[in-house]
Amino acid sequence: MLPVLEGVVMELQDCALPLLREVIPTDKEDVAFKDLDAAILVGSMPRREGMERKDLLKANVAIFKSQGEALDKYAKKTVKVLVVGNPANTNCLIAAKSAPSIPKENFSCLTRLDHNRASSQVALRCGIAPNNVKNVIIWGNHSSTQYPDVHHCKVNVQGKDETAFDAVKDDAWLKGEFISTVQQRGAAVIKARKLSSAMSAAKAICDHMRDIWTGTPEGEFISMGVYSTGNSYGVPEDLIYSFPISIKDKNWKIVDGLPINDFSKAKMEATAAELVEERDTALSFLGV
């Protein structure tokens, strides 16, 4: 893949980016991971036709174990690690477990793309710009079991904050088609362009990392997959699970105290069950 990487380097140079100082293409872990402040792990084994999910997990455990070990050995202990390659939540957990000297809190996985998709769907439905939609939540796995939740969402319509349910005025859509559209959006993009999400994923990565560095505005939260141990929502321990998150001084915090109704609880439990199963399968390959 090194010749392909050279093409990426050319493109980066051709962007004439004002903040880009140097690009180092390499296939050597000691070069790639040395003294990192930030690591964005985008490479994973994609699911091929006829492939069982456990075969996919097995291949990815090997990749993320090796990357976790490299982070542990070469990166700064303060490194912020974002896992994008799917299955992102479980890959992130494997990387974190393979880097015992780096705090678990420094690892997160990307559910910001799902978050942006959810905000955008509500905005399109209301005929407003997406930046007028705040505090949607993606709970759980970055998979089709994820739960896009708008019960705590604020929508600014003509200068006035309303709940998503008041702004959309279609509860059946919000509890049905909206959820399935966001859950299946990745598959819909692949079906349409024969390739997985690229620009929208890159934009979500930028949003995620920028928020870690600069924080979230007061009273607002975003979604990211983080270590679940110690959460107040009854989500099983030792998972990477997507929660509502606020960030200050490069430290994230799960937003506590949001009321959860029975509809939401059932969906949160379903995606947690999938993650527990993924974790247990992956850990059996890791030999833990």
PDB file of C-alpha atoms in Angstrom:
ATOM      1  CA  MET A   1       0.000   0.000   0.000  1.00  0.00           C
ATOM      2  CA  LEU A   2       3.001   2.366   0.203  1.00  0.00           C
ATOM      3  CA  PRO A   3       2.680   3.524  -3.454  1.00  0.00           C
ATOM      4  CA  VAL A   4      -1.000   4.300  -2.765  1.00  0.00           C
ATOM      5  CA  LEU A   5       0.078   6.277   0.303  1.00  0.00           C
ATOM      6  CA  GLU A   6       2.418   8.339  -1.901  1.00  0.00           C
ATOM      7  CA  GLY A   7      -0.664   9.381  -3.889  1.00  0.00           C
ATOM      8  CA  VAL A   8      -2.347  10.522  -0.664  1.00  0.00           C
ATOM      9  CA  VAL A   9       0.778  12.531   0.221  1.00  0.00           C
ATOM     10  CA  MET A  10       0.653  14.241  -3.198  1.00  0.00           C
ATOM     11  CA  GLU A  11      -2.991  15.159  -2.642  1.00  0.00           C
ATOM     12  CA  LEU A  12      -2.255  16.550   0.827  1.00  0.00           C
ATOM     13  CA  GLN A  13       0.572  18.657  -0.602  1.00  0.00           C
ATOM     14  CA  ASP A  14      -1.723  19.841  -3.395  1.00  0.00           C
ATOM     15  CA  CYS A  15      -4.293  21.080  -0.860  1.00  0.00           C
ATOM     16  CA  ALA A  16      -1.740  23.782   0.129  1.00  0.00           C
ATOM     17  CA  LEU A  17      -3.001  23.550   3.707  1.00  0.00           C
ATOM     18  CA  PRO A  18      -1.726  26.451   5.860  1.00  0.00           C
ATOM     19  CA  LEU A  19      -1.241  24.345   9.028  1.00  0.00           C
ATOM     20  CA  LEU A  20       0.299  21.246   7.441  1.00  0.00           C
ATOM     21  CA  ARG A  21       4.047  21.116   8.089  1.00  0.00           C
ATOM     22  CA  GLU A  22       5.078  17.592   7.124  1.00  0.00           C
ATOM     23  CA  VAL A  23       3.640  14.253   6.053  1.00  0.00           C
ATOM     24  CA  ILE A  24       5.498  11.017   6.816  1.00  0.00           C
ATOM     25  CA  PRO A  25       4.213   7.995   4.871  1.00  0.00           C
ATOM     26  CA  THR A  26       5.343   4.768   6.511  1.00  0.00           C
ATOM     27  CA  ASP A  27       4.511   1.112   7.114  1.00  0.00           C
ATOM     28  CA  LYS A  28       6.622   0.993  10.283  1.00  0.00           C
ATOM     29  CA  GLU A  29       4.833   1.194  13.629  1.00  0.00           C
ATOM     30  CA  ASP A  30       7.815   2.728  15.457  1.00  0.00           C
ATOM     31  CA  VAL A  31       7.829   5.623  12.950  1.00  0.00           C
ATOM     32  CA  ALA A  32       4.048   6.057  12.745  1.00  0.00           C
ATOM     33  CA  PHE A  33       3.295   5.961  16.483  1.00  0.00           C
ATOM     34  CA  LYS A  34       6.297   7.829  17.908  1.00  0.00           C
ATOM     35  CA  ASP A  35       5.405  10.636  20.358  1.00  0.00           C
ATOM     36  CA  LEU A  36       1.823  10.990  19.117  1.00  0.00           C
ATOM     37  CA  ASP A  37      -0.541  13.588  20.611  1.00  0.00           C
ATOM     38  CA  ALA A  38      -3.441  12.247  18.529  1.00  0.00           C
ATOM     39  CA  ALA A  39      -4.049   8.956  16.743  1.00  0.00           C
ATOM     40  CA  ILE A  40      -6.910   8.390  14.310  1.00  0.00           C
ATOM     41  CA  LEU A  41      -7.136   4.681  13.519  1.00  0.00           C
ATOM     42  CA  VAL A  42      -9.066   4.372  10.270  1.00  0.00           C
ATOM     43  CA  GLY A  43      -7.724   1.102   8.896  1.00  0.00           C
ATOM     44  CA  SER A  44      -9.654  -2.094   9.601  1.00  0.00           C
ATOM     45  CA  MET A  45     -10.620  -5.278   7.812  1.00  0.00           C
ATOM     46  CA  PRO A  46     -13.885  -4.612   5.947  1.00  0.00           C
ATOM     47  CA  ARG A  47     -16.638  -7.211   5.971  1.00  0.00           C
ATOM     48  CA  ARG A  48     -16.562  -9.215   2.758  1.00  0.00           C
ATOM     49  CA  GLU A  49     -19.467 -11.048   1.201  1.00  0.00           C
ATOM     50  CA  GLY A  50     -20.241 -14.321   2.958  1.00  0.00           C
ATOM     51  CA  MET A  51     -18.033 -13.389   5.911  1.00  0.00           C
ATOM     52  CA  GLU A  52     -19.269 -14.289   9.377  1.00  0.00           C
ATOM     53  CA  ARG A  53     -19.205 -11.501  11.948  1.00  0.00           C
ATOM     54  CA  LYS A  54     -16.887 -13.542  14.186  1.00  0.00           C
ATOM     55  CA  ASP A  55     -14.360 -13.906  11.305  1.00  0.00           C
ATOM     56  CA  LEU A  56     -14.469 -10.144  10.902  1.00  0.00           C
ATOM     57  CA  LEU A  57     -13.878  -9.686  14.639  1.00  0.00           C
ATOM     58  CA  LYS A  58     -10.973 -12.140  14.596  1.00  0.00           C
ATOM     59  CA  ALA A  59      -9.189 -10.274  11.790  1.00  0.00           C
ATOM     60  CA  ASN A  60      -9.719  -6.925  13.492  1.00  0.00           C
ATOM     61  CA  VAL A  61      -8.585  -8.125  16.920  1.00  0.00           C
ATOM     62  CA  ALA A  62      -5.173  -8.845  15.364  1.00  0.00           C
ATOM     63  CA  ILE A  63      -4.995  -5.357  13.795  1.00  0.00           C
ATOM     64  CA  PHE A  64      -6.094  -3.397  16.865  1.00  0.00           C
ATOM     65  CA  LYS A  65      -4.065  -5.470  19.313  1.00  0.00           C
ATOM     66  CA  SER A  66      -0.965  -4.592  17.304  1.00  0.00           C
ATOM     67  CA  GLN A  67      -1.922  -0.898  17.070  1.00  0.00           C
ATOM     68  CA  GLY A  68      -2.729  -0.747  20.796  1.00  0.00           C
ATOM     69  CA  GLU A  69       0.645  -2.295  21.620  1.00  0.00           C
ATOM     70  CA  ALA A  70       2.378   0.221  19.327  1.00  0.00           C
ATOM     71  CA  LEU A  71       0.586   3.112  21.044  1.00  0.00           C
ATOM     72  CA  ASP A  72       1.607   1.706  24.421  1.00  0.00           C
ATOM     73  CA  LYS A  73       5.231   1.448  23.334  1.00  0.00           C
ATOM     74  CA  TYR A  74       5.780   4.610  21.264  1.00  0.00           C
ATOM     75  CA  ALA A  75       3.042   7.252  21.763  1.00  0.00           C
ATOM     76  CA  LYS A  76       2.773   9.868  24.514  1.00  0.00           C
ATOM     77  CA  LYS A  77       0.790   8.652  27.528  1.00  0.00           C
ATOM     78  CA  THR A  78      -1.502  11.662  26.977  1.00  0.00           C
ATOM     79  CA  VAL A  79      -2.334  10.593  23.396  1.00  0.00           C
ATOM     80  CA  LYS A  80      -5.987  10.915  22.374  1.00  0.00           C
ATOM     81  CA  VAL A  81      -6.979   7.889  20.296  1.00  0.00           C
ATOM     82  CA  LEU A  82     -10.002   7.864  17.983  1.00  0.00           C
ATOM     83  CA  VAL A  83     -10.970   4.535  16.420  1.00  0.00           C
ATOM     84  CA  VAL A  84     -12.919   4.777  13.168  1.00  0.00           C
ATOM     85  CA  GLY A  85     -12.347   1.373  11.544  1.00  0.00           C
ATOM     86  CA  ASN A  86     -15.324  -0.950  12.034  1.00  0.00           C
ATOM     87  CA  PRO A  87     -16.553  -2.610  14.175  1.00  0.00           C
ATOM     88  CA  ALA A  88     -15.347   0.619  15.798  1.00  0.00           C
ATOM     89  CA  ASN A  89     -16.586   0.159  19.386  1.00  0.00           C
ATOM     90  CA  THR A  90     -15.057  -3.275  19.857  1.00  0.00           C
ATOM     91  CA  ASN A  91     -11.889  -2.395  17.907  1.00  0.00           C
ATOM     92  CA  CYS A  92     -11.482   0.571  20.264  1.00  0.00           C
ATOM     93  CA  LEU A  93     -11.884  -1.675  23.324  1.00  0.00           C
ATOM     94  CA  ILE A  94      -9.229  -4.089  21.995  1.00  0.00           C
ATOM     95  CA  ALA A  95      -6.793  -1.223  21.308  1.00  0.00           C
ATOM     96  CA  ALA A  96      -7.376   0.200  24.808  1.00  0.00           C
ATOM     97  CA  LYS A  97      -6.853  -3.196  26.475  1.00  0.00           C
ATOM     98  CA  SER A  98      -3.647  -3.658  24.463  1.00  0.00           C
ATOM     99  CA  ALA A  99      -2.259  -0.327  25.739  1.00  0.00           C
ATOM    100  CA  PRO A 100      -2.369  -0.745  29.539  1.00  0.00           C
ATOM    101  CA  SER A 101      -0.107   2.255  30.267  1.00  0.00           C
ATOM    102  CA  ILE A 102      -2.476   4.705  28.505  1.00  0.00           C
ATOM    103  CA  PRO A 103      -5.638   5.704  30.432  1.00  0.00           C
ATOM    104  CA  LYS A 104      -8.841   4.087  29.090  1.00  0.00           C
ATOM    105  CA  GLU A 105     -10.389   7.583  29.034  1.00  0.00           C
ATOM    106  CA  ASN A 106      -7.979   8.508  26.206  1.00  0.00           C
ATOM    107  CA  PHE A 107      -9.690   6.061  23.831  1.00  0.00           C
ATOM    108  CA  SER A 108     -12.924   6.815  21.988  1.00  0.00           C
ATOM    109  CA  CYS A 109     -14.692   5.573  18.876  1.00  0.00           C
ATOM    110  CA  LEU A 110     -16.519   7.529  16.210  1.00  0.00           C
ATOM    111  CA  THR A 111     -20.294   7.819  16.553  1.00  0.00           C
ATOM    112  CA  ARG A 112     -20.231  11.488  15.552  1.00  0.00           C
ATOM    113  CA  LEU A 113     -21.127  10.520  11.984  1.00  0.00           C
ATOM    114  CA  ASP A 114     -24.340   8.922  13.290  1.00  0.00           C
ATOM    115  CA  HIS A 115     -24.895  11.998  15.496  1.00  0.00           C
ATOM    116  CA  ASN A 116     -24.503  14.319  12.485  1.00  0.00           C
ATOM    117  CA  ARG A 117     -26.815  12.120  10.425  1.00  0.00           C
ATOM    118  CA  ALA A 118     -29.474  12.333  13.146  1.00  0.00           C
ATOM    119  CA  SER A 119     -29.161  16.133  13.461  1.00  0.00           C
ATOM    120  CA  SER A 120     -29.343  16.482   9.699  1.00  0.00           C
ATOM    121  CA  GLN A 121     -32.490  14.312   9.391  1.00  0.00           C
ATOM    122  CA  VAL A 122     -34.314  16.409  12.008  1.00  0.00           C
ATOM    123  CA  ALA A 123     -33.152  19.636  10.327  1.00  0.00           C
ATOM    124  CA  LEU A 124     -34.283  18.452   6.873  1.00  0.00           C
ATOM    125  CA  ARG A 125     -37.673  17.491   8.304  1.00  0.00           C
ATOM    126  CA  CYS A 126     -38.080  20.954   9.894  1.00  0.00           C
ATOM    127  CA  GLY A 127     -36.675  22.853   6.896  1.00  0.00           C
ATOM    128  CA  ILE A 128     -33.891  24.479   8.937  1.00  0.00           C
ATOM    129  CA  ALA A 129     -30.069  24.413   9.028  1.00  0.00           C
ATOM    130  CA  PRO A 130     -28.490  21.519  10.982  1.00  0.00           C
ATOM    131  CA  ASN A 131     -26.716  23.897  13.409  1.00  0.00           C
ATOM    132  CA  ASN A 132     -30.189  24.743  14.782  1.00  0.00           C
ATOM    133  CA  VAL A 133     -30.506  21.161  16.069  1.00  0.00           C
ATOM    134  CA  LYS A 134     -28.687  20.459  19.355  1.00  0.00           C
ATOM    135  CA  ASN A 135     -28.333  17.541  21.759  1.00  0.00           C
ATOM    136  CA  VAL A 136     -29.404  14.547  19.724  1.00  0.00           C
ATOM    137  CA  ILE A 137     -27.885  11.400  21.249  1.00  0.00           C
ATOM    138  CA  ILE A 138     -26.509   8.234  19.715  1.00  0.00           C
ATOM    139  CA  TRP A 139     -26.589   5.451  22.301  1.00  0.00           C
ATOM    140  CA  GLY A 140     -24.590   2.245  21.976  1.00  0.00           C
ATOM    141  CA  ASN A 141     -22.895   0.570  19.047  1.00  0.00           C
ATOM    142  CA  HIS A 142     -21.870   2.099  15.716  1.00  0.00           C
ATOM    143  CA  SER A 143     -24.015  -0.505  13.967  1.00  0.00           C
ATOM    144  CA  SER A 144     -27.616  -0.930  12.906  1.00  0.00           C
ATOM    145  CA  THR A 145     -28.604  -1.499  16.574  1.00  0.00           C
ATOM    146  CA  GLN A 146     -27.528   2.033  17.590  1.00  0.00           C
ATOM    147  CA  TYR A 147     -30.283   4.148  19.125  1.00  0.00           C
ATOM    148  CA  PRO A 148     -30.630   7.714  17.770  1.00  0.00           C
ATOM    149  CA  ASP A 149     -32.527   9.497  20.568  1.00  0.00           C
ATOM    150  CA  VAL A 150     -34.216  12.905  20.203  1.00  0.00           C
ATOM    151  CA  HIS A 151     -36.019  13.020  23.563  1.00  0.00           C
ATOM    152  CA  HIS A 152     -33.504  15.605  24.871  1.00  0.00           C
ATOM    153  CA  CYS A 153     -32.961  17.379  21.569  1.00  0.00           C
ATOM    154  CA  LYS A 154     -33.519  21.147  21.187  1.00  0.00           C
ATOM    155  CA  VAL A 155     -34.554  22.583  17.837  1.00  0.00           C
ATOM    156  CA  ASN A 156     -34.301  26.312  17.196  1.00  0.00           C
ATOM    157  CA  VAL A 157     -37.224  27.322  14.978  1.00  0.00           C
ATOM    158  CA  GLN A 158     -37.386  31.034  14.085  1.00  0.00           C
ATOM    159  CA  GLY A 159     -35.265  31.987  17.086  1.00  0.00           C
ATOM    160  CA  LYS A 160     -37.188  29.894  19.600  1.00  0.00           C
ATOM    161  CA  ASP A 161     -36.034  26.621  21.208  1.00  0.00           C
ATOM    162  CA  GLU A 162     -38.505  23.751  20.943  1.00  0.00           C
ATOM    163  CA  THR A 163     -38.322  20.032  21.655  1.00  0.00           C
ATOM    164  CA  ALA A 164     -37.782  17.823  18.593  1.00  0.00           C
ATOM    165  CA  PHE A 165     -41.268  16.363  19.072  1.00  0.00           C
ATOM    166  CA  ASP A 166     -42.874  19.856  19.051  1.00  0.00           C
ATOM    167  CA  ALA A 167     -40.782  21.021  16.085  1.00  0.00           C
ATOM    168  CA  VAL A 168     -41.254  17.920  13.910  1.00  0.00           C
ATOM    169  CA  LYS A 169     -44.926  17.365  14.883  1.00  0.00           C
ATOM    170  CA  ASP A 170     -44.806  13.726  13.798  1.00  0.00           C
ATOM    171  CA  ASP A 171     -44.142  11.354  16.707  1.00  0.00           C
ATOM    172  CA  ALA A 172     -44.605   8.247  14.550  1.00  0.00           C
ATOM    173  CA  TRP A 173     -41.814   9.385  12.205  1.00  0.00           C
ATOM    174  CA  LEU A 174     -39.455  10.220  15.093  1.00  0.00           C
ATOM    175  CA  LYS A 175     -40.058   6.836  16.755  1.00  0.00           C
ATOM    176  CA  GLY A 176     -39.971   4.847  13.507  1.00  0.00           C
ATOM    177  CA  GLU A 177     -38.603   5.937  10.136  1.00  0.00           C
ATOM    178  CA  PHE A 178     -36.208   8.523  11.601  1.00  0.00           C
ATOM    179  CA  ILE A 179     -34.494   5.865  13.746  1.00  0.00           C
ATOM    180  CA  SER A 180     -34.231   3.281  10.957  1.00  0.00           C
ATOM    181  CA  THR A 181     -32.975   5.928   8.464  1.00  0.00           C
ATOM    182  CA  VAL A 182     -30.083   6.875  10.770  1.00  0.00           C
ATOM    183  CA  GLN A 183     -29.364   3.220  11.658  1.00  0.00           C
ATOM    184  CA  GLN A 184     -29.245   2.187   7.975  1.00  0.00           C
ATOM    185  CA  ARG A 185     -27.668   5.335   6.525  1.00  0.00           C
ATOM    186  CA  GLY A 186     -24.200   3.800   6.058  1.00  0.00           C
ATOM    187  CA  ALA A 187     -25.694   0.917   4.067  1.00  0.00           C
ATOM    188  CA  ALA A 188     -27.776   3.367   1.997  1.00  0.00           C
ATOM    189  CA  VAL A 189     -24.636   5.345   1.076  1.00  0.00           C
ATOM    190  CA  ILE A 190     -22.830   2.140   0.038  1.00  0.00           C
ATOM    191  CA  LYS A 191     -25.838   1.059  -2.062  1.00  0.00           C
ATOM    192  CA  ALA A 192     -25.946   4.443  -3.822  1.00  0.00           C
ATOM    193  CA  ARG A 193     -22.264   5.072  -4.504  1.00  0.00           C
ATOM    194  CA  LYS A 194     -20.815   1.550  -4.208  1.00  0.00           C
ATOM    195  CA  LEU A 195     -18.354   2.916  -1.643  1.00  0.00           C
ATOM    196  CA  SER A 196     -18.678   3.646   2.054  1.00  0.00           C
ATOM    197  CA  SER A 197     -19.081   7.161   3.492  1.00  0.00           C
ATOM    198  CA  ALA A 198     -15.949   9.232   2.869  1.00  0.00           C
ATOM    199  CA  MET A 199     -16.448  12.998   3.101  1.00  0.00           C
ATOM    200  CA  SER A 200     -19.112  12.757   5.825  1.00  0.00           C
ATOM    201  CA  ALA A 201     -16.912  10.391   7.851  1.00  0.00           C
ATOM    202  CA  ALA A 202     -13.911  12.719   7.486  1.00  0.00           C
ATOM    203  CA  LYS A 203     -16.059  15.687   8.586  1.00  0.00           C
ATOM    204  CA  ALA A 204     -17.278  13.712  11.638  1.00  0.00           C
ATOM    205  CA  ILE A 205     -13.677  12.829  12.572  1.00  0.00           C
ATOM    206  CA  CYS A 206     -12.782  16.544  12.420  1.00  0.00           C
ATOM    207  CA  ASP A 207     -15.824  17.444  14.567  1.00  0.00           C
ATOM    208  CA  HIS A 208     -14.932  14.760  17.131  1.00  0.00           C
ATOM    209  CA  MET A 209     -11.260  15.728  17.455  1.00  0.00           C
ATOM    210  CA  ARG A 210     -11.962  19.474  17.453  1.00  0.00           C
ATOM    211  CA  ASP A 211     -14.424  19.027  20.331  1.00  0.00           C
ATOM    212  CA  ILE A 212     -11.851  17.045  22.336  1.00  0.00           C
ATOM    213  CA  TRP A 213      -9.336  19.873  21.894  1.00  0.00           C
ATOM    214  CA  THR A 214     -11.650  22.889  22.253  1.00  0.00           C
ATOM    215  CA  GLY A 215     -14.516  21.533  24.371  1.00  0.00           C
ATOM    216  CA  THR A 216     -18.297  21.576  23.951  1.00  0.00           C
ATOM    217  CA  PRO A 217     -20.390  24.737  24.515  1.00  0.00           C
ATOM    218  CA  GLU A 218     -22.130  25.085  27.892  1.00  0.00           C
ATOM    219  CA  GLY A 219     -25.418  23.145  27.970  1.00  0.00           C
ATOM    220  CA  GLU A 220     -24.636  21.212  24.785  1.00  0.00           C
ATOM    221  CA  PHE A 221     -23.519  17.627  24.326  1.00  0.00           C
ATOM    222  CA  ILE A 222     -22.322  15.416  21.498  1.00  0.00           C
ATOM    223  CA  SER A 223     -22.099  11.649  20.994  1.00  0.00           C
ATOM    224  CA  MET A 224     -18.966   9.554  21.191  1.00  0.00           C
ATOM    225  CA  GLY A 225     -18.141   5.959  22.053  1.00  0.00           C
ATOM    226  CA  VAL A 226     -16.327   5.908  25.410  1.00  0.00           C
ATOM    227  CA  TYR A 227     -15.468   3.482  28.206  1.00  0.00           C
ATOM    228  CA  SER A 228     -18.708   2.561  29.964  1.00  0.00           C
ATOM    229  CA  THR A 229     -17.402   1.615  33.421  1.00  0.00           C
ATOM    230  CA  GLY A 230     -18.982   3.792  36.135  1.00  0.00           C
ATOM    231  CA  ASN A 231     -21.841   5.162  33.953  1.00  0.00           C
ATOM    232  CA  SER A 232     -25.177   6.028  35.575  1.00  0.00           C
ATOM    233  CA  TYR A 233     -27.450   4.618  32.845  1.00  0.00           C
ATOM    234  CA  GLY A 234     -27.197   0.930  33.718  1.00  0.00           C
ATOM    235  CA  VAL A 235     -25.057   0.147  30.672  1.00  0.00           C
ATOM    236  CA  PRO A 236     -22.834  -2.901  31.332  1.00  0.00           C
ATOM    237  CA  GLU A 237     -19.248  -2.177  32.447  1.00  0.00           C
ATOM    238  CA  ASP A 238     -16.167  -2.676  30.264  1.00  0.00           C
ATOM    239  CA  LEU A 239     -17.676  -1.692  26.923  1.00  0.00           C
ATOM    240  CA  ILE A 240     -16.984   1.129  24.510  1.00  0.00           C
ATOM    241  CA  TYR A 241     -20.539   2.515  24.256  1.00  0.00           C
ATOM    242  CA  SER A 242     -21.795   5.753  22.741  1.00  0.00           C
ATOM    243  CA  PHE A 243     -23.171   8.226  25.303  1.00  0.00           C
ATOM    244  CA  PRO A 244     -24.113  11.922  25.442  1.00  0.00           C
ATOM    245  CA  ILE A 245     -20.802  13.641  26.232  1.00  0.00           C
ATOM    246  CA  SER A 246     -19.646  17.075  27.318  1.00  0.00           C
ATOM    247  CA  ILE A 247     -15.958  17.990  27.067  1.00  0.00           C
ATOM    248  CA  LYS A 248     -13.818  20.479  28.981  1.00  0.00           C
ATOM    249  CA  ASP A 249     -10.016  20.818  29.132  1.00  0.00           C
ATOM    250  CA  LYS A 250      -9.622  17.748  26.880  1.00  0.00           C
ATOM    251  CA  ASN A 251     -11.530  15.577  29.379  1.00  0.00           C
ATOM    252  CA  TRP A 252     -14.900  14.073  28.481  1.00  0.00           C
ATOM    253  CA  LYS A 253     -17.729  13.441  30.871  1.00  0.00           C
ATOM    254  CA  ILE A 254     -20.923  11.410  30.363  1.00  0.00           C
ATOM    255  CA  VAL A 255     -23.917  13.742  30.731  1.00  0.00           C
ATOM    256  CA  ASP A 256     -25.765  12.332  33.741  1.00  0.00           C
ATOM    257  CA  GLY A 257     -29.334  12.647  34.934  1.00  0.00           C
ATOM    258  CA  LEU A 258     -31.202  12.591  31.621  1.00  0.00           C
ATOM    259  CA  PRO A 259     -34.604  10.925  32.161  1.00  0.00           C
ATOM    260  CA  ILE A 260     -34.903   7.708  30.144  1.00  0.00           C
ATOM    261  CA  ASN A 261     -38.361   6.385  29.238  1.00  0.00           C
ATOM    262  CA  ASP A 262     -39.217   2.717  28.622  1.00  0.00           C
ATOM    263  CA  PHE A 263     -39.034   3.129  24.816  1.00  0.00           C
ATOM    264  CA  SER A 264     -35.458   4.430  25.082  1.00  0.00           C
ATOM    265  CA  LYS A 265     -34.424   1.933  27.762  1.00  0.00           C
ATOM    266  CA  ALA A 266     -35.354  -1.049  25.587  1.00  0.00           C
ATOM    267  CA  LYS A 267     -33.358   0.290  22.636  1.00  0.00           C
ATOM    268  CA  MET A 268     -30.345   1.129  24.832  1.00  0.00           C
ATOM    269  CA  GLU A 269     -30.382  -2.414  26.233  1.00  0.00           C
ATOM    270  CA  ALA A 270     -30.631  -4.017  22.776  1.00  0.00           C
ATOM    271  CA  THR A 271     -27.515  -2.241  21.478  1.00  0.00           C
ATOM    272  CA  ALA A 272     -25.666  -2.992  24.746  1.00  0.00           C
ATOM    273  CA  ALA A 273     -26.461  -6.705  24.337  1.00  0.00           C
ATOM    274  CA  GLU A 274     -24.870  -6.681  20.871  1.00  0.00           C
ATOM    275  CA  LEU A 275     -21.762  -4.976  22.267  1.00  0.00           C
ATOM    276  CA  VAL A 276     -21.440  -7.485  25.120  1.00  0.00           C
ATOM    277  CA  GLU A 277     -21.587 -10.335  22.593  1.00  0.00           C
ATOM    278  CA  GLU A 278     -19.008  -8.626  20.321  1.00  0.00           C
ATOM    279  CA  ARG A 279     -16.727  -7.954  23.280  1.00  0.00           C
ATOM    280  CA  ASP A 280     -16.872 -11.521  24.571  1.00  0.00           C
ATOM    281  CA  THR A 281     -16.149 -12.954  21.111  1.00  0.00           C
ATOM    282  CA  ALA A 282     -13.263 -10.504  20.550  1.00  0.00           C
ATOM    283  CA  LEU A 283     -11.738 -11.158  23.975  1.00  0.00           C
ATOM    284  CA  SER A 284     -11.787 -14.903  23.327  1.00  0.00           C
ATOM    285  CA  PHE A 285      -9.557 -14.221  20.283  1.00  0.00           C
ATOM    286  CA  LEU A 286      -7.368 -11.915  22.355  1.00  0.00           C
ATOM    287  CA  GLY A 287      -6.886 -14.722  24.860  1.00  0.00           C
ATOM    288  CA  VAL A 288      -8.085 -12.583  27.784  1.00  0.00           C
TER     289      VAL A 288
END
